[in-house]
Amino acid sequence: MSLDNISHLGGPGIDELVPSRYAVHVGDIDVLVISDGVLPISAPTLATNADSADLAAWLDDMFLPPDVLDWPLNVVVVRSGDRTILVDAGLGLEFPDFPRAGQLGNRMEAAGIDPAAVTDVILTHLHMDHVGGLLAEGLKERLRPDLRIHVASAEAEFWESPDFSHTTMPPGVPDALESVASRFLDEYRSQLRPFETDYEVAPGVVVCRTGGHTPGHSVVRLASGGDRLTFAGDAVFQVGFENPEWHNGFEHDPEEAARVRVRLLRELAATGESLVATHLPFPSVCRVAVAGDAFRCVPAVWDY
Ligand SMILES: [Zn+2]
């Protein structure tokens, strides 16, 4: 039986196997992880500087396919004080090769979140799998005109004339990334609230520039009532726990991206705080354990 058939066993009106959203509390801050879906990624893109046998062994160990993987794509909605903050926006709807991603609009609706209630957007960076949803019909026109969009000023500047010379992306991808980023900047320029190194968007919600993956790549640190959670964007990938020095083909400065990853993982292992990241398996809420130079992702027990 296919998953499609199973999903209909729940009865009429139920068209998804699971709700694809997961709620976490960080003190007084409400966090909802929403899956935008999954998108295919070619395995070599996960580790451009690794020996291919080492990558093949890792994939096999993780029960992952050897050639093309389903890459999870997580978005977060944060409520703090009187702000409702969308952190990243998924892929959007204009990529027919990636039909299983771009679900954000549907899934916000299923979660009862009116796009017009979103006061702020934080963008970890301007790659299309993080910003494309803001260009998607059905979501774009429902956003409020006074929406504030927080992005590192270095990120907005970078995409005026992006450098792909240190990336290793499949053919056609750099052009698509450049096109989506430049259309995003054209469409939303007047709503941008650029920051230099960090900015507190709402009580306990701080966006911090890390660089590395892209020059303005940023993470979001949440802290309230002694609880902490970091949304790491693309600073951490599934493969990056055991192999933090492996370069992802989408990293514009892979050496710096690896330094950012190791520094962040070491910090999270020391504090014991929760981690959520874009491309970790949904809902991706986990903690970080460390053993020598390698890390381990310890999933949170699902509270349901
Ligand atoms: Zn990404």
PDB file of C-alpha atoms and ligand atoms in Angstrom:
ATOM      1  CA  MET A   1       0.000   0.000   0.000  1.00  0.00           C
ATOM      2  CA  SER A   2       1.348   3.383  -0.884  1.00  0.00           C
ATOM      3  CA  LEU A   3       1.510   6.260   1.567  1.00  0.00           C
ATOM      4  CA  ASP A   4      -1.105   8.016  -0.550  1.00  0.00           C
ATOM      5  CA  ASN A   5      -3.566   5.230   0.169  1.00  0.00           C
ATOM      6  CA  ILE A   6      -2.729   5.064   3.854  1.00  0.00           C
ATOM      7  CA  SER A   7      -3.290   8.778   4.233  1.00  0.00           C
ATOM      8  CA  HIS A   8      -6.899   8.347   3.137  1.00  0.00           C
ATOM      9  CA  LEU A   9      -7.645   5.837   5.875  1.00  0.00           C
ATOM     10  CA  GLY A  10      -8.190   8.769   8.247  1.00  0.00           C
ATOM     11  CA  GLY A  11     -11.410   9.557   6.423  1.00  0.00           C
ATOM     12  CA  PRO A  12     -12.653  12.326   4.199  1.00  0.00           C
ATOM     13  CA  GLY A  13     -10.857  15.645   4.446  1.00  0.00           C
ATOM     14  CA  ILE A  14      -7.659  14.178   5.808  1.00  0.00           C
ATOM     15  CA  ASP A  15      -5.087  14.297   3.078  1.00  0.00           C
ATOM     16  CA  GLU A  16      -1.840  14.183   5.034  1.00  0.00           C
ATOM     17  CA  LEU A  17      -0.312  11.359   7.008  1.00  0.00           C
ATOM     18  CA  VAL A  18       0.776  13.693   9.834  1.00  0.00           C
ATOM     19  CA  PRO A  19       0.032  17.379  10.408  1.00  0.00           C
ATOM     20  CA  SER A  20       3.584  18.412   9.368  1.00  0.00           C
ATOM     21  CA  ARG A  21       3.793  20.871  12.217  1.00  0.00           C
ATOM     22  CA  TYR A  22       5.218  20.479  15.696  1.00  0.00           C
ATOM     23  CA  ALA A  23       4.933  22.879  18.626  1.00  0.00           C
ATOM     24  CA  VAL A  24       7.639  23.607  21.198  1.00  0.00           C
ATOM     25  CA  HIS A  25       7.653  26.094  24.075  1.00  0.00           C
ATOM     26  CA  VAL A  26      10.799  28.035  24.936  1.00  0.00           C
ATOM     27  CA  GLY A  27       9.769  29.734  28.186  1.00  0.00           C
ATOM     28  CA  ASP A  28       7.107  32.242  27.123  1.00  0.00           C
ATOM     29  CA  ILE A  29       7.992  31.935  23.429  1.00  0.00           C
ATOM     30  CA  ASP A  30       5.845  29.646  21.245  1.00  0.00           C
ATOM     31  CA  VAL A  31       7.652  27.881  18.425  1.00  0.00           C
ATOM     32  CA  LEU A  32       5.968  25.945  15.635  1.00  0.00           C
ATOM     33  CA  VAL A  33       8.156  23.933  13.278  1.00  0.00           C
ATOM     34  CA  ILE A  34       6.393  23.573   9.915  1.00  0.00           C
ATOM     35  CA  SER A  35       7.581  21.282   7.141  1.00  0.00           C
ATOM     36  CA  ASP A  36       7.699  22.943   3.727  1.00  0.00           C
ATOM     37  CA  GLY A  37       8.129  19.423   2.346  1.00  0.00           C
ATOM     38  CA  VAL A  38      11.186  17.700   0.956  1.00  0.00           C
ATOM     39  CA  LEU A  39      13.312  18.428  -2.074  1.00  0.00           C
ATOM     40  CA  PRO A  40      15.720  16.153  -3.902  1.00  0.00           C
ATOM     41  CA  ILE A  41      19.449  16.721  -3.489  1.00  0.00           C
ATOM     42  CA  SER A  42      22.229  14.789  -5.183  1.00  0.00           C
ATOM     43  CA  ALA A  43      24.375  12.956  -2.658  1.00  0.00           C
ATOM     44  CA  PRO A  44      27.762  14.362  -3.794  1.00  0.00           C
ATOM     45  CA  THR A  45      26.466  17.877  -3.008  1.00  0.00           C
ATOM     46  CA  LEU A  46      26.420  16.914   0.690  1.00  0.00           C
ATOM     47  CA  ALA A  47      30.184  16.509   0.925  1.00  0.00           C
ATOM     48  CA  THR A  48      32.175  18.051  -1.900  1.00  0.00           C
ATOM     49  CA  ASN A  49      35.566  17.578  -0.200  1.00  0.00           C
ATOM     50  CA  ALA A  50      34.961  14.035   1.099  1.00  0.00           C
ATOM     51  CA  ASP A  51      36.359  10.862  -0.360  1.00  0.00           C
ATOM     52  CA  SER A  52      33.463   9.350  -2.325  1.00  0.00           C
ATOM     53  CA  ALA A  53      33.886   6.009  -0.519  1.00  0.00           C
ATOM     54  CA  ASP A  54      33.627   7.784   2.846  1.00  0.00           C
ATOM     55  CA  LEU A  55      30.439   9.549   1.758  1.00  0.00           C
ATOM     56  CA  ALA A  56      29.003   6.288   0.387  1.00  0.00           C
ATOM     57  CA  ALA A  57      29.774   4.580   3.717  1.00  0.00           C
ATOM     58  CA  TRP A  58      28.110   7.380   5.675  1.00  0.00           C
ATOM     59  CA  LEU A  59      24.967   7.222   3.499  1.00  0.00           C
ATOM     60  CA  ASP A  60      24.831   3.459   3.911  1.00  0.00           C
ATOM     61  CA  ASP A  61      25.253   3.750   7.695  1.00  0.00           C
ATOM     62  CA  MET A  62      22.379   6.236   7.805  1.00  0.00           C
ATOM     63  CA  PHE A  63      20.084   4.039   5.640  1.00  0.00           C
ATOM     64  CA  LEU A  64      20.050   6.813   3.034  1.00  0.00           C
ATOM     65  CA  PRO A  65      20.042   6.199  -0.745  1.00  0.00           C
ATOM     66  CA  PRO A  66      23.405   6.527  -2.543  1.00  0.00           C
ATOM     67  CA  ASP A  67      22.484   8.960  -5.356  1.00  0.00           C
ATOM     68  CA  VAL A  68      19.601  11.320  -4.672  1.00  0.00           C
ATOM     69  CA  LEU A  69      18.136  12.050  -1.246  1.00  0.00           C
ATOM     70  CA  ASP A  70      14.958  13.680   0.005  1.00  0.00           C
ATOM     71  CA  TRP A  71      16.219  16.773   1.784  1.00  0.00           C
ATOM     72  CA  PRO A  72      13.861  17.963   4.525  1.00  0.00           C
ATOM     73  CA  LEU A  73      12.902  21.642   4.480  1.00  0.00           C
ATOM     74  CA  ASN A  74      11.778  23.114   7.804  1.00  0.00           C
ATOM     75  CA  VAL A  75      10.348  26.559   8.492  1.00  0.00           C
ATOM     76  CA  VAL A  76       9.583  28.002  11.935  1.00  0.00           C
ATOM     77  CA  VAL A  77       6.875  30.337  13.205  1.00  0.00           C
ATOM     78  CA  VAL A  78       7.751  32.089  16.477  1.00  0.00           C
ATOM     79  CA  ARG A  79       5.350  33.997  18.717  1.00  0.00           C
ATOM     80  CA  SER A  80       6.837  36.331  21.316  1.00  0.00           C
ATOM     81  CA  GLY A  81       5.153  39.341  22.898  1.00  0.00           C
ATOM     82  CA  ASP A  82       2.868  40.831  20.260  1.00  0.00           C
ATOM     83  CA  ARG A  83       4.963  39.572  17.350  1.00  0.00           C
ATOM     84  CA  THR A  84       4.340  36.617  15.056  1.00  0.00           C
ATOM     85  CA  ILE A  85       7.568  35.880  13.226  1.00  0.00           C
ATOM     86  CA  LEU A  86       8.063  33.626  10.231  1.00  0.00           C
ATOM     87  CA  VAL A  87      11.640  32.328  10.124  1.00  0.00           C
ATOM     88  CA  ASP A  88      12.399  31.491   6.486  1.00  0.00           C
ATOM     89  CA  ALA A  89       9.686  30.785   3.945  1.00  0.00           C
ATOM     90  CA  GLY A  90      10.444  27.539   2.139  1.00  0.00           C
ATOM     91  CA  LEU A  91      10.849  27.003  -1.595  1.00  0.00           C
ATOM     92  CA  GLY A  92       7.679  28.425  -3.067  1.00  0.00           C
ATOM     93  CA  LEU A  93       5.752  27.003  -5.999  1.00  0.00           C
ATOM     94  CA  GLU A  94       7.657  27.788  -9.154  1.00  0.00           C
ATOM     95  CA  PHE A  95       9.876  24.702  -9.327  1.00  0.00           C
ATOM     96  CA  PRO A  96       8.098  21.804 -11.059  1.00  0.00           C
ATOM     97  CA  ASP A  97      11.137  19.574 -10.498  1.00  0.00           C
ATOM     98  CA  PHE A  98      10.562  19.872  -6.740  1.00  0.00           C
ATOM     99  CA  PRO A  99       6.813  19.125  -6.466  1.00  0.00           C
ATOM    100  CA  ARG A 100       6.967  17.903  -2.862  1.00  0.00           C
ATOM    101  CA  ALA A 101       8.329  21.173  -1.441  1.00  0.00           C
ATOM    102  CA  GLY A 102       6.616  24.565  -1.305  1.00  0.00           C
ATOM    103  CA  GLN A 103       3.907  23.453   1.137  1.00  0.00           C
ATOM    104  CA  LEU A 104       4.250  26.389   3.548  1.00  0.00           C
ATOM    105  CA  GLY A 105       1.054  28.213   2.517  1.00  0.00           C
ATOM    106  CA  ASN A 106      -1.131  25.102   2.881  1.00  0.00           C
ATOM    107  CA  ARG A 107       0.453  24.093   6.098  1.00  0.00           C
ATOM    108  CA  MET A 108       0.197  27.542   7.695  1.00  0.00           C
ATOM    109  CA  GLU A 109      -3.478  27.441   6.813  1.00  0.00           C
ATOM    110  CA  ALA A 110      -3.838  23.943   8.297  1.00  0.00           C
ATOM    111  CA  ALA A 111      -2.146  25.258  11.451  1.00  0.00           C
ATOM    112  CA  GLY A 112      -4.624  28.142  11.660  1.00  0.00           C
ATOM    113  CA  ILE A 113      -1.994  30.809  10.989  1.00  0.00           C
ATOM    114  CA  ASP A 114      -3.336  33.682   8.901  1.00  0.00           C
ATOM    115  CA  PRO A 115      -0.478  35.113   6.775  1.00  0.00           C
ATOM    116  CA  ALA A 116      -1.856  38.581   7.603  1.00  0.00           C
ATOM    117  CA  ALA A 117      -1.079  37.894  11.287  1.00  0.00           C
ATOM    118  CA  VAL A 118       2.645  37.584  10.534  1.00  0.00           C
ATOM    119  CA  THR A 119       4.287  40.819  11.716  1.00  0.00           C
ATOM    120  CA  ASP A 120       7.919  39.949  10.927  1.00  0.00           C
ATOM    121  CA  VAL A 121       9.963  37.624   8.743  1.00  0.00           C
ATOM    122  CA  ILE A 122      13.514  36.637   9.589  1.00  0.00           C
ATOM    123  CA  LEU A 123      15.545  35.254   6.680  1.00  0.00           C
ATOM    124  CA  THR A 124      18.592  33.157   7.535  1.00  0.00           C
ATOM    125  CA  HIS A 125      19.806  33.803   3.985  1.00  0.00           C
ATOM    126  CA  LEU A 126      18.466  34.395   0.486  1.00  0.00           C
ATOM    127  CA  HIS A 127      18.810  30.936  -1.094  1.00  0.00           C
ATOM    128  CA  MET A 128      15.579  30.029  -2.886  1.00  0.00           C
ATOM    129  CA  ASP A 129      14.655  27.188  -0.514  1.00  0.00           C
ATOM    130  CA  HIS A 130      14.504  29.800   2.276  1.00  0.00           C
ATOM    131  CA  VAL A 131      12.953  32.788   0.531  1.00  0.00           C
ATOM    132  CA  GLY A 132      10.953  31.355  -2.407  1.00  0.00           C
ATOM    133  CA  GLY A 133       7.755  31.044  -0.355  1.00  0.00           C
ATOM    134  CA  LEU A 134       7.550  34.850  -0.123  1.00  0.00           C
ATOM    135  CA  LEU A 135       7.140  34.956  -3.915  1.00  0.00           C
ATOM    136  CA  ALA A 136       4.466  32.224  -4.023  1.00  0.00           C
ATOM    137  CA  GLU A 137       0.969  33.059  -5.254  1.00  0.00           C
ATOM    138  CA  GLY A 138      -1.527  32.375  -2.494  1.00  0.00           C
ATOM    139  CA  LEU A 139       0.832  33.503   0.246  1.00  0.00           C
ATOM    140  CA  LYS A 140       2.493  36.651  -1.114  1.00  0.00           C
ATOM    141  CA  GLU A 141      -0.709  38.635  -1.598  1.00  0.00           C
ATOM    142  CA  ARG A 142      -1.996  37.732   1.874  1.00  0.00           C
ATOM    143  CA  LEU A 143       1.015  39.176   3.716  1.00  0.00           C
ATOM    144  CA  ARG A 144       0.481  42.533   5.386  1.00  0.00           C
ATOM    145  CA  PRO A 145       1.868  45.622   3.626  1.00  0.00           C
ATOM    146  CA  ASP A 146       3.762  46.727   6.748  1.00  0.00           C
ATOM    147  CA  LEU A 147       5.514  43.357   7.148  1.00  0.00           C
ATOM    148  CA  ARG A 148       9.068  43.800   8.464  1.00  0.00           C
ATOM    149  CA  ILE A 149      11.691  41.534   6.885  1.00  0.00           C
ATOM    150  CA  HIS A 150      14.913  41.125   8.841  1.00  0.00           C
ATOM    151  CA  VAL A 151      17.984  40.057   6.887  1.00  0.00           C
ATOM    152  CA  ALA A 152      21.677  40.764   7.382  1.00  0.00           C
ATOM    153  CA  SER A 153      22.754  43.759   5.332  1.00  0.00           C
ATOM    154  CA  ALA A 154      25.725  41.686   4.091  1.00  0.00           C
ATOM    155  CA  GLU A 155      23.260  39.164   2.659  1.00  0.00           C
ATOM    156  CA  ALA A 156      21.220  41.729   0.748  1.00  0.00           C
ATOM    157  CA  GLU A 157      24.442  43.286  -0.586  1.00  0.00           C
ATOM    158  CA  PHE A 158      25.893  39.911  -1.599  1.00  0.00           C
ATOM    159  CA  TRP A 159      22.953  39.057  -3.853  1.00  0.00           C
ATOM    160  CA  GLU A 160      23.323  42.282  -5.807  1.00  0.00           C
ATOM    161  CA  SER A 161      26.362  40.583  -7.384  1.00  0.00           C
ATOM    162  CA  PRO A 162      26.704  37.040  -6.018  1.00  0.00           C
ATOM    163  CA  ASP A 163      29.941  35.017  -6.116  1.00  0.00           C
ATOM    164  CA  PHE A 164      29.528  31.281  -6.796  1.00  0.00           C
ATOM    165  CA  SER A 165      33.227  30.576  -7.353  1.00  0.00           C
ATOM    166  CA  HIS A 166      33.634  28.434  -4.205  1.00  0.00           C
ATOM    167  CA  THR A 167      30.339  26.535  -4.547  1.00  0.00           C
ATOM    168  CA  THR A 168      29.775  23.120  -6.170  1.00  0.00           C
ATOM    169  CA  MET A 169      26.165  23.182  -7.292  1.00  0.00           C
ATOM    170  CA  PRO A 170      24.310  21.189  -9.950  1.00  0.00           C
ATOM    171  CA  PRO A 171      24.131  22.954 -13.343  1.00  0.00           C
ATOM    172  CA  GLY A 172      21.430  25.606 -13.543  1.00  0.00           C
ATOM    173  CA  VAL A 173      21.139  26.039  -9.786  1.00  0.00           C
ATOM    174  CA  PRO A 174      23.276  29.201  -9.470  1.00  0.00           C
ATOM    175  CA  ASP A 175      21.127  30.935 -12.110  1.00  0.00           C
ATOM    176  CA  ALA A 176      17.936  29.918 -10.311  1.00  0.00           C
ATOM    177  CA  LEU A 177      19.311  31.106  -6.953  1.00  0.00           C
ATOM    178  CA  GLU A 178      20.376  34.431  -8.412  1.00  0.00           C
ATOM    179  CA  SER A 179      17.030  34.941 -10.115  1.00  0.00           C
ATOM    180  CA  VAL A 180      14.948  34.202  -7.007  1.00  0.00           C
ATOM    181  CA  ALA A 181      17.134  36.365  -4.736  1.00  0.00           C
ATOM    182  CA  SER A 182      17.035  39.304  -7.108  1.00  0.00           C
ATOM    183  CA  ARG A 183      13.270  39.053  -7.581  1.00  0.00           C
ATOM    184  CA  PHE A 184      12.862  38.866  -3.787  1.00  0.00           C
ATOM    185  CA  LEU A 185      14.983  42.006  -3.336  1.00  0.00           C
ATOM    186  CA  ASP A 186      13.027  43.848  -6.041  1.00  0.00           C
ATOM    187  CA  GLU A 187       9.692  42.874  -4.561  1.00  0.00           C
ATOM    188  CA  TYR A 188      10.415  43.494  -0.883  1.00  0.00           C
ATOM    189  CA  ARG A 189      13.188  46.127  -0.810  1.00  0.00           C
ATOM    190  CA  SER A 190      11.051  48.723   0.963  1.00  0.00           C
ATOM    191  CA  GLN A 191      10.146  46.237   3.709  1.00  0.00           C
ATOM    192  CA  LEU A 192      13.702  45.130   4.510  1.00  0.00           C
ATOM    193  CA  ARG A 193      15.053  45.872   7.978  1.00  0.00           C
ATOM    194  CA  PRO A 194      18.746  45.106   7.490  1.00  0.00           C
ATOM    195  CA  PHE A 195      20.968  44.490  10.525  1.00  0.00           C
ATOM    196  CA  GLU A 196      24.753  44.321  10.829  1.00  0.00           C
ATOM    197  CA  THR A 197      25.676  41.611  13.377  1.00  0.00           C
ATOM    198  CA  ASP A 198      22.593  40.933  15.503  1.00  0.00           C
ATOM    199  CA  TYR A 199      19.132  42.282  16.203  1.00  0.00           C
ATOM    200  CA  GLU A 200      16.440  41.521  18.793  1.00  0.00           C
ATOM    201  CA  VAL A 201      13.273  41.174  16.723  1.00  0.00           C
ATOM    202  CA  ALA A 202      10.991  40.461  19.703  1.00  0.00           C
ATOM    203  CA  PRO A 203      11.565  39.704  23.402  1.00  0.00           C
ATOM    204  CA  GLY A 204      14.053  36.828  23.530  1.00  0.00           C
ATOM    205  CA  VAL A 205      14.210  36.452  19.728  1.00  0.00           C
ATOM    206  CA  VAL A 206      17.621  37.492  18.418  1.00  0.00           C
ATOM    207  CA  VAL A 207      18.901  37.023  14.880  1.00  0.00           C
ATOM    208  CA  CYS A 208      22.711  36.724  14.716  1.00  0.00           C
ATOM    209  CA  ARG A 209      24.852  36.831  11.607  1.00  0.00           C
ATOM    210  CA  THR A 210      27.283  33.912  11.286  1.00  0.00           C
ATOM    211  CA  GLY A 211      28.427  34.175   7.666  1.00  0.00           C
ATOM    212  CA  GLY A 212      29.980  31.067   6.110  1.00  0.00           C
ATOM    213  CA  HIS A 213      27.157  29.397   4.169  1.00  0.00           C
ATOM    214  CA  THR A 214      26.515  32.802   2.622  1.00  0.00           C
ATOM    215  CA  PRO A 215      28.154  36.096   3.687  1.00  0.00           C
ATOM    216  CA  GLY A 216      25.055  37.191   5.594  1.00  0.00           C
ATOM    217  CA  HIS A 217      23.880  33.778   6.789  1.00  0.00           C
ATOM    218  CA  SER A 218      22.281  34.142  10.217  1.00  0.00           C
ATOM    219  CA  VAL A 219      20.891  31.961  12.976  1.00  0.00           C
ATOM    220  CA  VAL A 220      18.018  32.752  15.340  1.00  0.00           C
ATOM    221  CA  ARG A 221      18.589  32.409  19.082  1.00  0.00           C
ATOM    222  CA  LEU A 222      15.530  32.087  21.330  1.00  0.00           C
ATOM    223  CA  ALA A 223      15.787  32.526  25.105  1.00  0.00           C
ATOM    224  CA  SER A 224      13.030  32.825  27.698  1.00  0.00           C
ATOM    225  CA  GLY A 225      12.611  31.720  31.300  1.00  0.00           C
ATOM    226  CA  GLY A 226      15.881  29.783  31.323  1.00  0.00           C
ATOM    227  CA  ASP A 227      15.017  27.825  28.143  1.00  0.00           C
ATOM    228  CA  ARG A 228      16.986  28.224  24.936  1.00  0.00           C
ATOM    229  CA  LEU A 229      16.588  27.079  21.355  1.00  0.00           C
ATOM    230  CA  THR A 230      18.655  27.908  18.276  1.00  0.00           C
ATOM    231  CA  PHE A 231      17.323  27.771  14.714  1.00  0.00           C
ATOM    232  CA  ALA A 232      20.528  27.156  12.794  1.00  0.00           C
ATOM    233  CA  GLY A 233      19.322  27.600   9.206  1.00  0.00           C
ATOM    234  CA  ASP A 234      21.965  26.034   6.943  1.00  0.00           C
ATOM    235  CA  ALA A 235      24.838  26.179   9.451  1.00  0.00           C
ATOM    236  CA  VAL A 236      24.202  22.512  10.363  1.00  0.00           C
ATOM    237  CA  PHE A 237      23.227  19.612   8.106  1.00  0.00           C
ATOM    238  CA  GLN A 238      22.539  15.972   8.986  1.00  0.00           C
ATOM    239  CA  VAL A 239      25.923  14.948   7.628  1.00  0.00           C
ATOM    240  CA  GLY A 240      27.624  17.725   9.594  1.00  0.00           C
ATOM    241  CA  PHE A 241      27.311  16.160  13.031  1.00  0.00           C
ATOM    242  CA  GLU A 242      29.716  13.283  12.411  1.00  0.00           C
ATOM    243  CA  ASN A 243      31.611  15.115   9.668  1.00  0.00           C
ATOM    244  CA  PRO A 244      31.518  18.827  10.459  1.00  0.00           C
ATOM    245  CA  GLU A 245      34.486  19.471   8.137  1.00  0.00           C
ATOM    246  CA  TRP A 246      32.668  18.157   5.081  1.00  0.00           C
ATOM    247  CA  HIS A 247      31.750  20.982   2.728  1.00  0.00           C
ATOM    248  CA  ASN A 248      28.217  21.345   1.402  1.00  0.00           C
ATOM    249  CA  GLY A 249      28.120  22.312  -2.287  1.00  0.00           C
ATOM    250  CA  PHE A 250      25.795  25.242  -1.536  1.00  0.00           C
ATOM    251  CA  GLU A 251      28.284  26.917   0.810  1.00  0.00           C
ATOM    252  CA  HIS A 252      29.683  30.108  -0.720  1.00  0.00           C
ATOM    253  CA  ASP A 253      32.664  30.051   1.686  1.00  0.00           C
ATOM    254  CA  PRO A 254      32.960  26.375   2.653  1.00  0.00           C
ATOM    255  CA  GLU A 255      36.018  26.791   4.913  1.00  0.00           C
ATOM    256  CA  GLU A 256      34.289  29.486   6.934  1.00  0.00           C
ATOM    257  CA  ALA A 257      31.020  27.519   6.899  1.00  0.00           C
ATOM    258  CA  ALA A 258      32.824  24.570   8.530  1.00  0.00           C
ATOM    259  CA  ARG A 259      34.311  26.878  11.199  1.00  0.00           C
ATOM    260  CA  VAL A 260      30.856  28.341  11.882  1.00  0.00           C
ATOM    261  CA  ARG A 261      29.379  24.827  12.127  1.00  0.00           C
ATOM    262  CA  VAL A 262      31.994  23.517  14.551  1.00  0.00           C
ATOM    263  CA  ARG A 263      31.801  26.624  16.740  1.00  0.00           C
ATOM    264  CA  LEU A 264      28.000  26.441  16.887  1.00  0.00           C
ATOM    265  CA  LEU A 265      27.871  22.689  17.541  1.00  0.00           C
ATOM    266  CA  ARG A 266      30.473  23.025  20.313  1.00  0.00           C
ATOM    267  CA  GLU A 267      28.474  25.822  21.901  1.00  0.00           C
ATOM    268  CA  LEU A 268      25.182  23.914  21.672  1.00  0.00           C
ATOM    269  CA  ALA A 269      26.802  20.802  23.140  1.00  0.00           C
ATOM    270  CA  ALA A 270      28.089  22.906  26.053  1.00  0.00           C
ATOM    271  CA  THR A 271      24.798  24.677  26.772  1.00  0.00           C
ATOM    272  CA  GLY A 272      22.559  21.667  26.148  1.00  0.00           C
ATOM    273  CA  GLU A 273      20.009  23.901  24.459  1.00  0.00           C
ATOM    274  CA  SER A 274      17.652  22.709  21.736  1.00  0.00           C
ATOM    275  CA  LEU A 275      18.553  22.888  18.053  1.00  0.00           C
ATOM    276  CA  VAL A 276      16.243  23.123  15.059  1.00  0.00           C
ATOM    277  CA  ALA A 277      17.679  23.411  11.549  1.00  0.00           C
ATOM    278  CA  THR A 278      16.279  23.757   8.059  1.00  0.00           C
ATOM    279  CA  HIS A 279      17.478  20.504   6.522  1.00  0.00           C
ATOM    280  CA  LEU A 280      17.424  18.135   9.504  1.00  0.00           C
ATOM    281  CA  PRO A 281      14.674  15.474   9.489  1.00  0.00           C
ATOM    282  CA  PHE A 282      11.346  16.989  10.623  1.00  0.00           C
ATOM    283  CA  PRO A 283      10.594  18.171  13.253  1.00  0.00           C
ATOM    284  CA  SER A 284      14.341  18.314  13.829  1.00  0.00           C
ATOM    285  CA  VAL A 285      14.150  19.328  17.487  1.00  0.00           C
ATOM    286  CA  CYS A 286      17.274  17.848  19.031  1.00  0.00           C
ATOM    287  CA  ARG A 287      20.228  18.400  21.315  1.00  0.00           C
ATOM    288  CA  VAL A 288      23.887  18.123  20.437  1.00  0.00           C
ATOM    289  CA  ALA A 289      26.299  15.678  22.063  1.00  0.00           C
ATOM    290  CA  VAL A 290      30.044  15.855  21.450  1.00  0.00           C
ATOM    291  CA  ALA A 291      32.716  13.142  21.363  1.00  0.00           C
ATOM    292  CA  GLY A 292      36.151  14.405  20.372  1.00  0.00           C
ATOM    293  CA  ASP A 293      35.891  16.067  16.964  1.00  0.00           C
ATOM    294  CA  ALA A 294      32.529  14.562  16.094  1.00  0.00           C
ATOM    295  CA  PHE A 295      29.033  15.420  17.210  1.00  0.00           C
ATOM    296  CA  ARG A 296      25.825  13.486  17.606  1.00  0.00           C
ATOM    297  CA  CYS A 297      22.258  14.624  17.085  1.00  0.00           C
ATOM    298  CA  VAL A 298      20.093  13.460  19.995  1.00  0.00           C
ATOM    299  CA  PRO A 299      16.429  13.816  18.975  1.00  0.00           C
ATOM    300  CA  ALA A 300      14.023  15.262  21.515  1.00  0.00           C
ATOM    301  CA  VAL A 301      11.358  12.830  22.673  1.00  0.00           C
ATOM    302  CA  TRP A 302       8.222  13.739  20.752  1.00  0.00           C
ATOM    303  CA  ASP A 303       5.775  15.288  23.215  1.00  0.00           C
ATOM    304  CA  TYR A 304       2.313  14.486  21.881  1.00  0.00           C
TER     305      TYR A 304
HETATM  306 ZN    ZN B   1      18.902  25.563   2.486  1.00  0.00          ZN
END
